[in-house]
Coordinates of N, CA and C in Angstrom, one line a residue:
X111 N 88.9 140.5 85.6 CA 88.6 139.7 86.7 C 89.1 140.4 88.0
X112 N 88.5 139.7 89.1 CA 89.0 140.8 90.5 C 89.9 140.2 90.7
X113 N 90.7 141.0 91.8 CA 91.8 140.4 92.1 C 91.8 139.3 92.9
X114 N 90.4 138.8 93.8 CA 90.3 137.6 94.6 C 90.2 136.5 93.9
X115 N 89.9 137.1 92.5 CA 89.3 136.0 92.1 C 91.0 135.3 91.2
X116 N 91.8 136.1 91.4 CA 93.4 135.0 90.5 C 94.2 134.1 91.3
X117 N 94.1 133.6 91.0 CA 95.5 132.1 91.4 C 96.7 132.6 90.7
X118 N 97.7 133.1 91.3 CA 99.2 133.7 90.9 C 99.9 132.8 92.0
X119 N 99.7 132.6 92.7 CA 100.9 132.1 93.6 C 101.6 130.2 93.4
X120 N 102.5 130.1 93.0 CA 102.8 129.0 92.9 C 102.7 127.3 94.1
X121 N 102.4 127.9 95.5 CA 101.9 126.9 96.6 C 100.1 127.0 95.7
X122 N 99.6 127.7 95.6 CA 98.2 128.1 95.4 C 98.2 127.1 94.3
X123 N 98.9 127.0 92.4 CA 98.5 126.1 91.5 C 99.3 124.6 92.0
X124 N 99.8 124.6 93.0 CA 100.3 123.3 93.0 C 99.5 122.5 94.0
X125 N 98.8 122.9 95.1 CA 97.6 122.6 95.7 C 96.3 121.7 94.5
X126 N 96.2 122.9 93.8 CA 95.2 122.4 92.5 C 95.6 121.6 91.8
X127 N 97.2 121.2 91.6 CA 97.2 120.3 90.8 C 97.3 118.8 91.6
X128 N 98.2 119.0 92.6 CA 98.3 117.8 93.5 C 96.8 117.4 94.0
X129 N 95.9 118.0 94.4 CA 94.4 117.8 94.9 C 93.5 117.6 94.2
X130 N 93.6 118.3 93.1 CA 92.3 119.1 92.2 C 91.9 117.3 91.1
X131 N 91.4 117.8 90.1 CA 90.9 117.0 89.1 C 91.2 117.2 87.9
X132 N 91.9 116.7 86.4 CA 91.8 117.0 85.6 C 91.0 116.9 84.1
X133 N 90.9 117.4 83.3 CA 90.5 117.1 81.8 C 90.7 118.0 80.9
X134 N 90.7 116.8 79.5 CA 91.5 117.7 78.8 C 91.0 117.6 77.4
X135 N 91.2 118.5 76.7 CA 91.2 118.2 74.9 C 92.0 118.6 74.0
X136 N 92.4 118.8 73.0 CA 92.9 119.3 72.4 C 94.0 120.3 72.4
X137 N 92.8 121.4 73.2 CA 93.4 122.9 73.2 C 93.6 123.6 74.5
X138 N 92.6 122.6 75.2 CA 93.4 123.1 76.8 C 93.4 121.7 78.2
X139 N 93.8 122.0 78.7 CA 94.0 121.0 79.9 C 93.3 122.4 81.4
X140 N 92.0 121.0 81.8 CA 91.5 122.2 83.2 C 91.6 121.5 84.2
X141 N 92.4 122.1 84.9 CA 92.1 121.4 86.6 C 91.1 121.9 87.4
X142 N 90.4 121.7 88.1 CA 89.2 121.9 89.4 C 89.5 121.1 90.8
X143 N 89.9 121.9 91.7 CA 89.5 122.0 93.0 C 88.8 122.6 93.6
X144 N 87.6 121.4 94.8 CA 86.1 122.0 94.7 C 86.8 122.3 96.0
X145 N 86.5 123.9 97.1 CA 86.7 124.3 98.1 C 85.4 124.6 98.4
X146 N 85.7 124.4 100.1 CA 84.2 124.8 100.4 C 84.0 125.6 101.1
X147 N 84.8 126.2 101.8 CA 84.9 127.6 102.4 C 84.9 128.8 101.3
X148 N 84.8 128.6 100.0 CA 84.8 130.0 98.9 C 83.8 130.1 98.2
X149 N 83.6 131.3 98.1 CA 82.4 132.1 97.6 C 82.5 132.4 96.4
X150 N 83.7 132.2 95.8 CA 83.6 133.0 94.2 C 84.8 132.3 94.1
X151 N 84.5 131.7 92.4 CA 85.9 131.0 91.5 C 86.8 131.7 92.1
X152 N 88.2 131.1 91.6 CA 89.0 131.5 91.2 C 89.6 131.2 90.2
X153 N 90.6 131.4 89.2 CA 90.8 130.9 88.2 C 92.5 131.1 87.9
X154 N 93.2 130.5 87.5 CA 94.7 130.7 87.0 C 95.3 130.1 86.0
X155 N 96.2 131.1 85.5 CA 96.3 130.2 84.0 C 97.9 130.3 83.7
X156 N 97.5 129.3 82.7 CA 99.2 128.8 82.1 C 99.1 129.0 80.8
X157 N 100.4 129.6 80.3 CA 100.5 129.5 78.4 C 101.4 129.3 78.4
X158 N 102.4 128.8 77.9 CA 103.9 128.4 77.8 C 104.1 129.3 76.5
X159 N 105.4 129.5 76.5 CA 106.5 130.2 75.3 C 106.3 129.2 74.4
X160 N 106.1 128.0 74.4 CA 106.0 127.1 72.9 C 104.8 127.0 72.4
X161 N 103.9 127.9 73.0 CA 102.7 128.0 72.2 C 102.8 129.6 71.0
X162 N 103.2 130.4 71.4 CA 103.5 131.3 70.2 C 104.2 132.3 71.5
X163 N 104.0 133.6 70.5 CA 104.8 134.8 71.2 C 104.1 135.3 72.4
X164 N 104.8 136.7 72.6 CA 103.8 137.4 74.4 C 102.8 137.8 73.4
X165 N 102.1 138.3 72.2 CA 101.4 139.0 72.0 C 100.2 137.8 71.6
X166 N 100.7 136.5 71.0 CA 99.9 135.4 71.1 C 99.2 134.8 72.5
X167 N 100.3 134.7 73.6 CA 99.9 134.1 74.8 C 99.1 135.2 75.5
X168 N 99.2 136.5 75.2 CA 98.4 137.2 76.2 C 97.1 137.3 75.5
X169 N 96.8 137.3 74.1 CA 95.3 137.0 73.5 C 94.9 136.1 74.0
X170 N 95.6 134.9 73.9 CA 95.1 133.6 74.5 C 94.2 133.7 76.0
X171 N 95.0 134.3 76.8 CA 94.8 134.0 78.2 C 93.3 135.6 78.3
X172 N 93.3 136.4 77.4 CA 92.3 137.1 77.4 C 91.3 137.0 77.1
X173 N 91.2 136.1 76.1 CA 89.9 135.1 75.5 C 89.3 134.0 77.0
X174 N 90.8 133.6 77.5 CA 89.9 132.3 78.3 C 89.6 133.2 79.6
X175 N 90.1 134.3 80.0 CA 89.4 135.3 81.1 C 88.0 135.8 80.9
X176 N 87.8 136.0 79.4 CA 86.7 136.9 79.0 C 85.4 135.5 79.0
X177 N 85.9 134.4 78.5 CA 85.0 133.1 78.7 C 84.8 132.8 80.0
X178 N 85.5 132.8 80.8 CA 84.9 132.4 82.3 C 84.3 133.5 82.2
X179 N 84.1 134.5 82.1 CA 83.6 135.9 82.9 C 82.2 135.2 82.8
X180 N 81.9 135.0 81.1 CA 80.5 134.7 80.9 C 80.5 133.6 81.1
X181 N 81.0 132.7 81.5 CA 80.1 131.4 82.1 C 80.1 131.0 83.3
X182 N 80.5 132.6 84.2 CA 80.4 132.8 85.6 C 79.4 131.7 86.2
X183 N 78.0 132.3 85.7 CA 76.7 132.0 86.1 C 76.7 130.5 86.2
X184 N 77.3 130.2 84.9 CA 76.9 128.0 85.0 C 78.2 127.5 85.9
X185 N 79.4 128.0 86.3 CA 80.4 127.7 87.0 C 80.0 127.4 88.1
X186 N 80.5 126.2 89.0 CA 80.7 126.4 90.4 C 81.5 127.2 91.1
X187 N 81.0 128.1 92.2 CA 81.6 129.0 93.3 C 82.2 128.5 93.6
X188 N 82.4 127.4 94.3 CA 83.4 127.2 95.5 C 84.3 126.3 94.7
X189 N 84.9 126.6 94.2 CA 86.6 125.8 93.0 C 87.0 126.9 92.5
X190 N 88.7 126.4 92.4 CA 89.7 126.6 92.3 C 89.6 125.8 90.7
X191 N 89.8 127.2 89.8 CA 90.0 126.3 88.1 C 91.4 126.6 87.6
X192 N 91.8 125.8 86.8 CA 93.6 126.1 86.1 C 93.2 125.5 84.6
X193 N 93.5 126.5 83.8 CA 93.7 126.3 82.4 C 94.9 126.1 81.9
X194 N 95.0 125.3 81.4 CA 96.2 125.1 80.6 C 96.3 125.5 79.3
X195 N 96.9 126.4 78.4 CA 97.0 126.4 76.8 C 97.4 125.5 76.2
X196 N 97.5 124.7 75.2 CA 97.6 124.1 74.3 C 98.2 124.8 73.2
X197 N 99.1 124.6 72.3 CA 99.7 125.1 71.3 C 98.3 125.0 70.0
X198 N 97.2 124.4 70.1 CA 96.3 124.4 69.0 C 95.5 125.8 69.5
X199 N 95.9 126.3 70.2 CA 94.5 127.2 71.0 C 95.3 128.0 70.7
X200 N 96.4 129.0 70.2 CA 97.1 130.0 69.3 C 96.5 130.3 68.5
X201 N 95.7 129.5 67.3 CA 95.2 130.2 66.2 C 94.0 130.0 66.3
X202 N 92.8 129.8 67.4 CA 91.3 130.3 68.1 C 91.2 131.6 67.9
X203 N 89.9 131.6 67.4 CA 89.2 133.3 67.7 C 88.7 133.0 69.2
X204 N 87.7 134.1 69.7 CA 87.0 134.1 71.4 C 86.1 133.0 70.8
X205 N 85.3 132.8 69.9 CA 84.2 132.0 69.6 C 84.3 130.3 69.8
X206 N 85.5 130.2 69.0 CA 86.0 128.9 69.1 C 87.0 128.6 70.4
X207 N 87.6 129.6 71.5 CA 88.2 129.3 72.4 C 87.2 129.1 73.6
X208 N 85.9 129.6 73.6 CA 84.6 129.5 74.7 C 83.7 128.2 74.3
X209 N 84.0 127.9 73.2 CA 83.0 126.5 72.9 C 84.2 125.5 73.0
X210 N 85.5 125.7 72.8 CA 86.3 123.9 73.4 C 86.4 124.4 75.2
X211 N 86.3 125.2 75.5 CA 86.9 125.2 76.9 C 85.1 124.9 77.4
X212 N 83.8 125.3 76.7 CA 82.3 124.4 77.2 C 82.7 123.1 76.9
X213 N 83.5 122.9 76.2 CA 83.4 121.3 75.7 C 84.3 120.9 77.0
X214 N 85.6 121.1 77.3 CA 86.4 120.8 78.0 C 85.4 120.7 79.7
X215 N 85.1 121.6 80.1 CA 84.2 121.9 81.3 C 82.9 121.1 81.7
X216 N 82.8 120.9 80.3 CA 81.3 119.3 80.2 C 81.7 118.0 80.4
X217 N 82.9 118.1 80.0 CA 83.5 116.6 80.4 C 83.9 116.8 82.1
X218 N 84.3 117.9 82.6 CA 84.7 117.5 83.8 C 83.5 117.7 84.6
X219 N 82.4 118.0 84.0 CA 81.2 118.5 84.8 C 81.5 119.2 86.1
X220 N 82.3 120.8 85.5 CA 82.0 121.2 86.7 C 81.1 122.6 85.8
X221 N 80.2 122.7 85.2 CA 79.0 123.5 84.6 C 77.7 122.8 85.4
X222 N 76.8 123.9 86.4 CA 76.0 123.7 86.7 C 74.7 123.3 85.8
X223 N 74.7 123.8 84.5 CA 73.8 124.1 83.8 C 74.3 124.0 82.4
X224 N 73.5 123.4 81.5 CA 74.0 122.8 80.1 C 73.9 124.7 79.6
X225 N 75.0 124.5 78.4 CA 75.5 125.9 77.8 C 75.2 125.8 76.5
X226 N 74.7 127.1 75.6 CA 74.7 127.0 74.6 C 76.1 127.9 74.0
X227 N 77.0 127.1 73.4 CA 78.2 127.6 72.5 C 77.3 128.4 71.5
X228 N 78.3 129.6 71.5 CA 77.7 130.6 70.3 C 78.1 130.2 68.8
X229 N 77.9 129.5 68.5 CA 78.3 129.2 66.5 C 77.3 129.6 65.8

């Protein structure tokens, strides 16, 4: 992802959390705040230490970077997204981490366009 497009700054996720919207399932918790002055997501994420090790949490957070990548197109531009890990989302492949986080994303309706999960 580009660099405009990350949320790192801690005023920046706390903005989205105090403002934004949430939903959740299982495996992840998403917040969305819709901005209207932005042209392109942005996205930031959380894994905690009690979901597994660094080599667990950084798969994790690679899988849910590599899934927004491709669901750029059905995303809304102008929001601010925050993923949360879940301790069940440790033992996901990409396959099953891009079809709960479509699942997760359908309930908050922020998907332009219905998605077909790859199974």
């Amino acid at each position: 992802m580009k660099k405009e497009q990350r949320i790192k700054k801690n005023p920046e996720f706390q903005q989205v959390f105090r403002h934004g919207s949430s939903t959740a399932n299982r495996q992840f918790v998403l917040y969305y705040l819709q901005k209207k002055d932005q042209t392109s997501f942005r996205l930031g994420l959380s894994v905690s230490k009690k979901v597994g090790n660094a080599v667990v949490r950084n798969r994790i957070k690679r899988y849910i970077r590599q899934a927004f990548l491709e669901l750029s197109p059905e995303l809304r531009p102008d929001a601010d997204y925050i993923v949360i890990a879940r301790k069940p989302a440790a033992d996901f492949t990409f396959h099953q981490t891009k079809s709960s986080l479509i699942h997760v994303m359908g309930k908050s309706k922020v998907l332009q366009k219905k998605v077909n999960s790859d199974k």
